[in-house]
Amino acid sequence: MPKERIKIVVWDSIGNTVLGVRPWSSWDPQQVEHFLREDPAGPERAQSFDELFADYDVELIWFNSADEAYGAFGTLAEDYQGSLRLTKSVDEIAAEVADADYLVIHKHRFPAEALLNAEKLRLVQHLGQDYRGMPVDAARQLGIPAAATPLVNYITVAEHVWAFVLNWLKRLPFQRELMRSREYPSSWGLVPGVQYAADVTLGLLGLGEIARPIARYAQAFEMPAIYWDIQRFPELEERYNLRYVEWDEIFAQADILSVQLALNDQTQGIIGAREIGSMKPTSLFINTARGKLVDQPALTDAVAKHRIGGVALDVYYDEPLPIDDPLLDLHDLPGDRVTLTPHCAWQSPWTWVRDSQEIWFNVLRSLNDEPLEWLV
């Protein structure tokens, strides 16, 4: 019996949609060792794209408009060389979608009018729940289901931010040093500077997919939260009890400022000495987004001269962080004003596999006439 033929169009210039379903043999040996250390049984559920769709004759077209790939994503071109097409032409992508069965999008804006001729389309699937680029209304009008699966690596970044927040509020490094030094008898039960979450204001610079769970955590702790973004989100403001403020106001008002902006030509260096200088002298600056959003020397200087309370950073202008960077000297000092981590906020067991597979599980649900998940 011949296999059912299906056509899938992917528009993803990063590669998260297909990275986690690459063949097991394609993973770097060091990454495999790391995977197995996290979960020895993992390979049993880390199915490749070909294994997932073994019962179908699949035409996969992966459009990538990136100028260059990076890191683990750079080798994907070899794994999918028969499917990969480099283009920045929306018209070219729309032409392929016209006779496609499935459209998968990640971090792109797909024009609504391009769906009008997509008569075979069974599902528009977005990776990530900040689906501003997905033509949801057009899909609904045409009777095409639309779904947006979560990115596990975004949720883990949000968790990392909250670890920074609690680490700061409860002065955990200071308390650990107090216990380590055995110098606590005279101050047992009294630690200066410990704060109550509901007494401080969290500022979210950007309200994308990472910032939203952070806002949810703040709400659970009854922490007041403000945000700035290039657009307002009235529904999210109500859901998470958020207050929108202007650009300058968020730096001046936040007790804890968390940067959640995307890096592009318009945002590189957007947080400069002026913005940092307007922050409260007791405030904490958190960055888990991209180091090049910030004037790092100005930030380092502000911490060194106690013009802000502290920093908690997972990203840096240059990575890996040079071993002679002055931030590391500040990190070595006693106390808890500087917390640095090695760009690991995204990490959890099998993050990339989980992110990719849930997309394709939803496509398989559609093919098997099963209820879809993550509908929007």
CSV table of C-alpha atoms in Angstrom, one decimal:
chain,number,residue,atom,x,y,z
A,1,MET,CA,0.0,0.0,0.0
A,2,PRO,CA,1.5,3.4,-1.0
A,3,LYS,CA,2.3,5.8,1.7
A,4,GLU,CA,0.2,9.0,2.0
A,5,ARG,CA,2.2,11.9,0.5
A,6,ILE,CA,2.2,15.1,2.5
A,7,LYS,CA,4.0,18.4,2.0
A,8,ILE,CA,5.4,20.4,5.0
A,9,VAL,CA,6.7,23.9,4.7
A,10,VAL,CA,8.9,25.2,7.5
A,11,TRP,CA,9.9,28.9,7.8
A,12,ASP,CA,12.6,29.1,10.5
A,13,SER,CA,15.8,31.0,10.3
A,14,ILE,CA,17.2,29.7,13.6
A,15,GLY,CA,16.5,26.0,13.4
A,16,ASN,CA,14.7,25.1,16.6
A,17,THR,CA,11.8,23.5,14.7
A,18,VAL,CA,14.1,20.8,13.3
A,19,LEU,CA,17.1,20.7,15.6
A,20,GLY,CA,15.6,18.3,18.1
A,21,VAL,CA,14.5,15.8,15.5
A,22,ARG,CA,17.8,15.4,13.7
A,23,PRO,CA,19.2,11.8,13.5
A,24,TRP,CA,20.8,10.6,16.7
A,25,SER,CA,24.0,10.0,14.8
A,26,SER,CA,24.2,13.7,13.8
A,27,TRP,CA,24.6,15.0,17.4
A,28,ASP,CA,28.0,16.0,18.5
A,29,PRO,CA,29.6,13.3,20.8
A,30,GLN,CA,30.0,15.9,23.6
A,31,GLN,CA,26.4,16.8,23.3
A,32,VAL,CA,25.3,13.1,23.3
A,33,GLU,CA,27.4,12.6,26.5
A,34,HIS,CA,25.7,15.6,28.1
A,35,PHE,CA,22.2,14.2,27.0
A,36,LEU,CA,22.9,10.8,28.5
A,37,ARG,CA,24.2,12.3,31.7
A,38,GLU,CA,20.9,14.2,32.1
A,39,ASP,CA,18.6,11.3,31.1
A,40,PRO,CA,20.1,7.9,30.3
A,41,ALA,CA,16.7,6.7,28.9
A,42,GLY,CA,16.4,9.8,26.7
A,43,PRO,CA,17.4,8.2,23.4
A,44,GLU,CA,14.3,6.0,23.5
A,45,ARG,CA,12.1,9.0,23.1
A,46,ALA,CA,14.4,11.2,21.0
A,47,GLN,CA,12.9,10.1,17.7
A,48,SER,CA,14.2,11.7,14.5
A,49,PHE,CA,12.0,13.3,11.8
A,50,ASP,CA,12.3,10.3,9.6
A,51,GLU,CA,11.3,8.0,12.4
A,52,LEU,CA,8.3,10.1,13.4
A,53,PHE,CA,7.0,10.2,9.8
A,54,ALA,CA,8.1,6.7,8.7
A,55,ASP,CA,4.6,5.9,7.6
A,56,TYR,CA,4.3,8.9,5.3
A,57,ASP,CA,6.0,10.1,2.1
A,58,VAL,CA,7.0,13.6,3.2
A,59,GLU,CA,8.2,16.5,1.1
A,60,LEU,CA,9.9,18.8,3.6
A,61,ILE,CA,10.8,22.3,2.5
A,62,TRP,CA,12.7,24.3,5.1
A,63,PHE,CA,13.1,28.0,4.3
A,64,ASN,CA,15.9,29.7,6.2
A,65,SER,CA,16.6,33.4,5.6
A,66,ALA,CA,19.5,33.7,8.1
A,67,ASP,CA,22.8,35.2,6.8
A,68,GLU,CA,24.7,32.7,8.9
A,69,ALA,CA,24.1,29.9,11.3
A,70,TYR,CA,25.7,29.6,14.7
A,71,GLY,CA,26.6,27.0,17.3
A,72,ALA,CA,24.8,23.7,17.2
A,73,PHE,CA,22.5,25.1,14.6
A,74,GLY,CA,25.3,25.5,12.1
A,75,THR,CA,25.5,21.8,11.3
A,76,LEU,CA,21.8,21.5,10.5
A,77,ALA,CA,22.3,22.4,6.9
A,78,GLU,CA,24.1,19.1,6.5
A,79,ASP,CA,21.3,17.1,8.1
A,80,TYR,CA,18.6,18.8,6.0
A,81,GLN,CA,20.5,19.7,2.9
A,82,GLY,CA,17.9,18.1,0.6
A,83,SER,CA,15.1,20.2,2.2
A,84,LEU,CA,16.9,23.5,3.0
A,85,ARG,CA,16.3,26.6,0.9
A,86,LEU,CA,17.9,29.9,1.6
A,87,THR,CA,15.6,32.8,0.8
A,88,LYS,CA,14.3,36.1,2.2
A,89,SER,CA,11.4,36.2,-0.4
A,90,VAL,CA,8.0,35.9,1.3
A,91,ASP,CA,6.5,35.4,-2.2
A,92,GLU,CA,8.7,32.4,-2.8
A,93,ILE,CA,7.6,30.9,0.5
A,94,ALA,CA,3.9,31.7,-0.1
A,95,ALA,CA,4.2,29.9,-3.5
A,96,GLU,CA,5.2,26.7,-1.8
A,97,VAL,CA,2.6,27.0,0.9
A,98,ALA,CA,-0.1,27.1,-1.8
A,99,ASP,CA,-0.1,23.3,-2.2
A,100,ALA,CA,1.3,22.4,1.3
A,101,ASP,CA,-0.5,20.4,3.9
A,102,TYR,CA,1.3,21.9,6.9
A,103,LEU,CA,3.0,25.2,7.6
A,104,VAL,CA,5.4,25.5,10.5
A,105,ILE,CA,6.6,29.0,11.5
A,106,HIS,CA,9.2,30.2,14.0
A,107,LYS,CA,10.0,33.9,14.6
A,108,HIS,CA,8.7,35.1,11.3
A,109,ARG,CA,5.7,37.2,10.2
A,110,PHE,CA,3.7,35.2,7.6
A,111,PRO,CA,1.3,37.5,5.7
A,112,ALA,CA,-2.4,36.7,6.0
A,113,GLU,CA,-3.0,37.1,2.2
A,114,ALA,CA,-0.5,34.3,1.5
A,115,LEU,CA,-3.0,31.8,3.1
A,116,LEU,CA,-5.7,32.6,0.6
A,117,ASN,CA,-4.5,30.2,-2.0
A,118,ALA,CA,-3.5,27.5,0.5
A,119,GLU,CA,-6.4,25.2,-0.2
A,120,LYS,CA,-4.9,22.0,1.2
A,121,LEU,CA,-3.5,23.4,4.4
A,122,ARG,CA,-4.5,21.4,7.4
A,123,LEU,CA,-2.6,23.2,10.2
A,124,VAL,CA,-0.6,26.3,10.8
A,125,GLN,CA,1.8,25.5,13.6
A,126,HIS,CA,4.0,28.0,15.4
A,127,LEU,CA,6.9,27.2,17.6
A,128,GLY,CA,6.6,29.5,20.7
A,129,GLN,CA,3.6,31.1,22.3
A,130,ASP,CA,4.5,34.6,21.3
A,131,TYR,CA,2.8,34.1,18.0
A,132,ARG,CA,2.5,37.7,16.8
A,133,GLY,CA,3.8,36.7,13.3
A,134,MET,CA,1.2,34.0,12.7
A,135,PRO,CA,-1.9,34.9,10.7
A,136,VAL,CA,-4.3,33.5,13.3
A,137,ASP,CA,-7.4,35.5,12.2
A,138,ALA,CA,-6.9,34.6,8.6
A,139,ALA,CA,-6.4,31.0,9.4
A,140,ARG,CA,-9.7,31.0,11.5
A,141,GLN,CA,-11.6,32.6,8.7
A,142,LEU,CA,-10.4,29.9,6.3
A,143,GLY,CA,-11.2,27.1,8.8
A,144,ILE,CA,-7.5,26.2,9.2
A,145,PRO,CA,-6.5,25.2,12.8
A,146,ALA,CA,-3.7,27.3,14.3
A,147,ALA,CA,-1.5,26.1,17.2
A,148,ALA,CA,1.4,27.5,19.1
A,149,THR,CA,3.5,25.1,21.1
A,150,PRO,CA,5.6,26.4,24.0
A,151,LEU,CA,9.4,26.7,23.9
A,152,VAL,CA,10.8,24.8,26.9
A,153,ASN,CA,14.1,26.7,26.6
A,154,TYR,CA,12.2,30.0,27.1
A,155,ILE,CA,10.5,28.7,30.2
A,156,THR,CA,13.8,27.6,31.7
A,157,VAL,CA,15.2,31.1,31.0
A,158,ALA,CA,12.2,32.5,32.9
A,159,GLU,CA,13.0,30.1,35.8
A,160,HIS,CA,16.6,31.3,35.7
A,161,VAL,CA,15.5,34.9,36.0
A,162,TRP,CA,13.4,34.0,39.0
A,163,ALA,CA,16.3,32.2,40.6
A,164,PHE,CA,18.2,35.5,40.2
A,165,VAL,CA,15.4,37.4,41.8
A,166,LEU,CA,15.1,35.1,44.9
A,167,ASN,CA,18.9,35.0,45.2
A,168,TRP,CA,18.9,38.8,45.4
A,169,LEU,CA,15.8,39.2,47.7
A,170,LYS,CA,17.0,36.6,50.2
A,171,ARG,CA,20.7,37.4,50.0
A,172,LEU,CA,21.6,33.7,49.6
A,173,PRO,CA,25.3,34.1,48.7
A,174,PHE,CA,25.7,36.4,51.8
A,175,GLN,CA,23.9,33.9,54.0
A,176,ARG,CA,26.0,31.0,52.7
A,177,GLU,CA,29.2,32.9,53.4
A,178,LEU,CA,28.0,33.7,56.9
A,179,MET,CA,27.5,30.0,57.6
A,180,ARG,CA,30.7,29.0,55.9
A,181,SER,CA,32.8,31.5,58.0
A,182,ARG,CA,31.2,30.4,61.2
A,183,GLU,CA,30.8,34.1,62.1
A,184,TYR,CA,27.1,33.9,62.7
A,185,PRO,CA,26.6,33.4,66.5
A,186,SER,CA,26.1,37.1,67.3
A,187,SER,CA,23.6,37.6,64.4
A,188,TRP,CA,21.8,34.2,64.4
A,189,GLY,CA,18.4,34.7,62.9
A,190,LEU,CA,19.1,38.3,61.8
A,191,VAL,CA,20.4,38.9,58.2
A,192,PRO,CA,20.5,42.5,57.1
A,193,GLY,CA,19.0,43.4,53.7
A,194,VAL,CA,16.6,40.5,53.2
A,195,GLN,CA,13.6,41.7,51.3
A,196,TYR,CA,9.9,40.8,50.9
A,197,ALA,CA,8.8,40.2,47.3
A,198,ALA,CA,5.6,42.2,47.6
A,199,ASP,CA,7.6,45.3,48.7
A,200,VAL,CA,9.7,45.6,45.5
A,201,THR,CA,8.7,46.4,41.9
A,202,LEU,CA,9.7,44.2,39.0
A,203,GLY,CA,10.4,45.8,35.6
A,204,LEU,CA,10.2,43.7,32.5
A,205,LEU,CA,12.0,45.3,29.5
A,206,GLY,CA,10.0,43.5,26.7
A,207,LEU,CA,6.9,41.3,27.1
A,208,GLY,CA,7.7,38.5,24.8
A,209,GLU,CA,7.5,34.8,25.5
A,210,ILE,CA,10.2,34.7,28.2
A,211,ALA,CA,8.8,37.7,30.1
A,212,ARG,CA,5.3,36.3,30.3
A,213,PRO,CA,6.1,33.4,32.7
A,214,ILE,CA,8.3,35.8,34.7
A,215,ALA,CA,5.2,38.0,35.1
A,216,ARG,CA,3.2,35.0,36.2
A,217,TYR,CA,5.8,34.2,38.8
A,218,ALA,CA,5.8,37.8,40.1
A,219,GLN,CA,2.0,37.6,40.3
A,220,ALA,CA,2.3,34.4,42.4
A,221,PHE,CA,4.6,36.2,44.8
A,222,GLU,CA,2.3,39.3,44.8
A,223,MET,CA,5.2,41.4,43.5
A,224,PRO,CA,4.1,44.6,41.6
A,225,ALA,CA,5.2,44.5,38.0
A,226,ILE,CA,5.6,47.1,35.3
A,227,TYR,CA,6.7,46.6,31.7
A,228,TRP,CA,7.8,48.3,28.5
A,229,ASP,CA,7.5,47.0,25.0
A,230,ILE,CA,7.2,48.4,21.5
A,231,GLN,CA,3.5,47.5,21.7
A,232,ARG,CA,1.0,47.3,24.5
A,233,PHE,CA,-0.8,44.1,25.5
A,234,PRO,CA,-4.0,45.0,27.3
A,235,GLU,CA,-5.1,41.4,27.7
A,236,LEU,CA,-1.7,40.4,29.3
A,237,GLU,CA,-1.8,43.5,31.5
A,238,GLU,CA,-5.1,42.3,32.9
A,239,ARG,CA,-4.1,38.7,33.2
A,240,TYR,CA,-0.8,39.3,35.0
A,241,ASN,CA,-1.7,42.6,36.8
A,242,LEU,CA,0.9,44.5,34.8
A,243,ARG,CA,1.2,48.2,34.4
A,244,TYR,CA,2.7,49.7,31.2
A,245,VAL,CA,5.3,52.5,31.5
A,246,GLU,CA,7.4,54.5,29.1
A,247,TRP,CA,11.0,53.7,28.3
A,248,ASP,CA,12.6,56.1,30.7
A,249,GLU,CA,10.2,55.3,33.5
A,250,ILE,CA,10.9,51.6,33.7
A,251,PHE,CA,14.6,52.3,34.5
A,252,ALA,CA,13.7,54.9,37.2
A,253,GLN,CA,10.9,52.9,38.8
A,254,ALA,CA,12.0,49.3,38.8
A,255,ASP,CA,13.7,47.8,41.9
A,256,ILE,CA,14.6,44.8,39.8
A,257,LEU,CA,14.9,45.2,36.1
A,258,SER,CA,14.9,42.2,33.8
A,259,VAL,CA,16.0,42.6,30.2
A,260,GLN,CA,14.0,40.4,27.8
A,261,LEU,CA,14.5,42.2,24.4
A,262,ALA,CA,15.5,40.6,21.1
A,263,LEU,CA,18.8,41.6,19.6
A,264,ASN,CA,18.7,43.2,16.2
A,265,ASP,CA,20.2,46.3,14.4
A,266,GLN,CA,17.7,48.6,16.2
A,267,THR,CA,18.3,47.2,19.7
A,268,GLN,CA,22.1,46.6,19.8
A,269,GLY,CA,23.4,48.9,22.6
A,270,ILE,CA,20.0,50.2,23.3
A,271,ILE,CA,20.7,50.2,27.1
A,272,GLY,CA,23.4,52.8,27.6
A,273,ALA,CA,25.0,54.8,30.4
A,274,ARG,CA,22.0,57.2,30.5
A,275,GLU,CA,19.5,54.4,31.2
A,276,ILE,CA,21.8,52.7,33.7
A,277,GLY,CA,22.4,56.0,35.4
A,278,SER,CA,18.7,56.6,35.9
A,279,MET,CA,18.2,53.3,37.9
A,280,LYS,CA,17.8,53.3,41.7
A,281,PRO,CA,21.1,52.9,43.6
A,282,THR,CA,19.5,49.9,45.3
A,283,SER,CA,18.3,48.2,42.1
A,284,LEU,CA,19.2,44.9,40.6
A,285,PHE,CA,19.9,44.7,36.8
A,286,ILE,CA,19.2,41.2,35.3
A,287,ASN,CA,20.1,40.3,31.7
A,288,THR,CA,19.3,36.8,30.3
A,289,ALA,CA,18.6,38.1,26.8
A,290,ARG,CA,21.7,39.2,24.9
A,291,GLY,CA,24.8,40.9,26.1
A,292,LYS,CA,25.1,43.3,23.1
A,293,LEU,CA,21.9,45.0,24.1
A,294,VAL,CA,23.8,46.7,26.9
A,295,ASP,CA,26.8,49.0,27.2
A,296,GLN,CA,28.7,46.5,29.3
A,297,PRO,CA,31.5,48.9,30.4
A,298,ALA,CA,28.9,51.4,31.6
A,299,LEU,CA,27.1,48.6,33.5
A,300,THR,CA,30.4,47.4,35.1
A,301,ASP,CA,31.3,50.9,36.1
A,302,ALA,CA,27.9,51.5,37.7
A,303,VAL,CA,28.2,48.3,39.8
A,304,ALA,CA,31.8,49.0,40.8
A,305,LYS,CA,31.0,52.5,41.9
A,306,HIS,CA,27.8,51.5,43.7
A,307,ARG,CA,25.5,53.5,41.5
A,308,ILE,CA,23.3,50.5,41.2
A,309,GLY,CA,22.7,47.8,43.8
A,310,GLY,CA,23.9,44.8,41.7
A,311,VAL,CA,23.8,42.7,38.5
A,312,ALA,CA,22.8,39.2,37.7
A,313,LEU,CA,23.9,38.2,34.2
A,314,ASP,CA,23.8,35.1,32.0
A,315,VAL,CA,24.8,36.9,28.8
A,316,TYR,CA,27.7,39.1,27.9
A,317,TYR,CA,29.0,41.3,25.1
A,318,ASP,CA,31.7,38.8,24.3
A,319,GLU,CA,31.1,35.1,24.9
A,320,PRO,CA,32.7,33.1,26.4
A,321,LEU,CA,33.3,36.0,28.9
A,322,PRO,CA,37.0,36.8,28.7
A,323,ILE,CA,38.8,35.5,31.8
A,324,ASP,CA,40.3,39.0,32.4
A,325,ASP,CA,36.9,40.8,32.2
A,326,PRO,CA,36.4,43.2,35.1
A,327,LEU,CA,33.0,41.7,35.8
A,328,LEU,CA,34.8,38.6,37.0
A,329,ASP,CA,36.8,40.6,39.4
A,330,LEU,CA,33.6,42.1,40.9
A,331,HIS,CA,32.1,38.6,41.0
A,332,ASP,CA,35.1,37.4,43.1
A,333,LEU,CA,34.4,40.0,45.8
A,334,PRO,CA,32.6,39.0,49.0
A,335,GLY,CA,28.9,39.6,49.1
A,336,ASP,CA,26.1,39.2,46.7
A,337,ARG,CA,26.1,42.2,44.4
A,338,VAL,CA,27.3,40.4,41.3
A,339,THR,CA,26.0,37.0,40.2
A,340,LEU,CA,27.3,35.6,36.9
A,341,THR,CA,26.3,32.4,35.0
A,342,PRO,CA,27.7,31.0,31.8
A,343,HIS,CA,24.8,31.5,29.3
A,344,CYS,CA,23.1,28.4,30.6
A,345,ALA,CA,19.7,29.8,31.5
A,346,TRP,CA,18.1,28.0,28.5
A,347,GLN,CA,19.2,24.6,29.7
A,348,SER,CA,17.1,21.7,31.0
A,349,PRO,CA,17.2,18.0,30.2
A,350,TRP,CA,16.7,17.5,26.5
A,351,THR,CA,15.5,21.1,25.9
A,352,TRP,CA,16.0,21.1,22.1
A,353,VAL,CA,14.4,17.7,21.6
A,354,ARG,CA,11.4,18.7,23.6
A,355,ASP,CA,11.0,22.0,21.8
A,356,SER,CA,11.1,20.3,18.3
A,357,GLN,CA,9.1,17.2,19.0
A,358,GLU,CA,6.0,18.8,20.4
A,359,ILE,CA,5.5,20.6,17.0
A,360,TRP,CA,5.7,17.3,15.1
A,361,PHE,CA,3.6,15.4,17.6
A,362,ASN,CA,0.9,18.0,16.8
A,363,VAL,CA,1.3,17.4,13.0
A,364,LEU,CA,1.0,13.7,13.7
A,365,ARG,CA,-2.2,14.3,15.7
A,366,SER,CA,-3.6,16.1,12.7
A,367,LEU,CA,-2.7,13.2,10.4
A,368,ASN,CA,-4.3,10.7,12.8
A,369,ASP,CA,-7.5,12.8,13.2
A,370,GLU,CA,-6.7,13.2,16.9
A,371,PRO,CA,-7.5,16.3,19.0
A,372,LEU,CA,-4.8,19.0,18.4
A,373,GLU,CA,-3.1,20.6,21.4
A,374,TRP,CA,-2.0,24.2,22.0
A,375,LEU,CA,-4.7,25.6,19.7
A,376,VAL,CA,-5.0,29.4,19.7
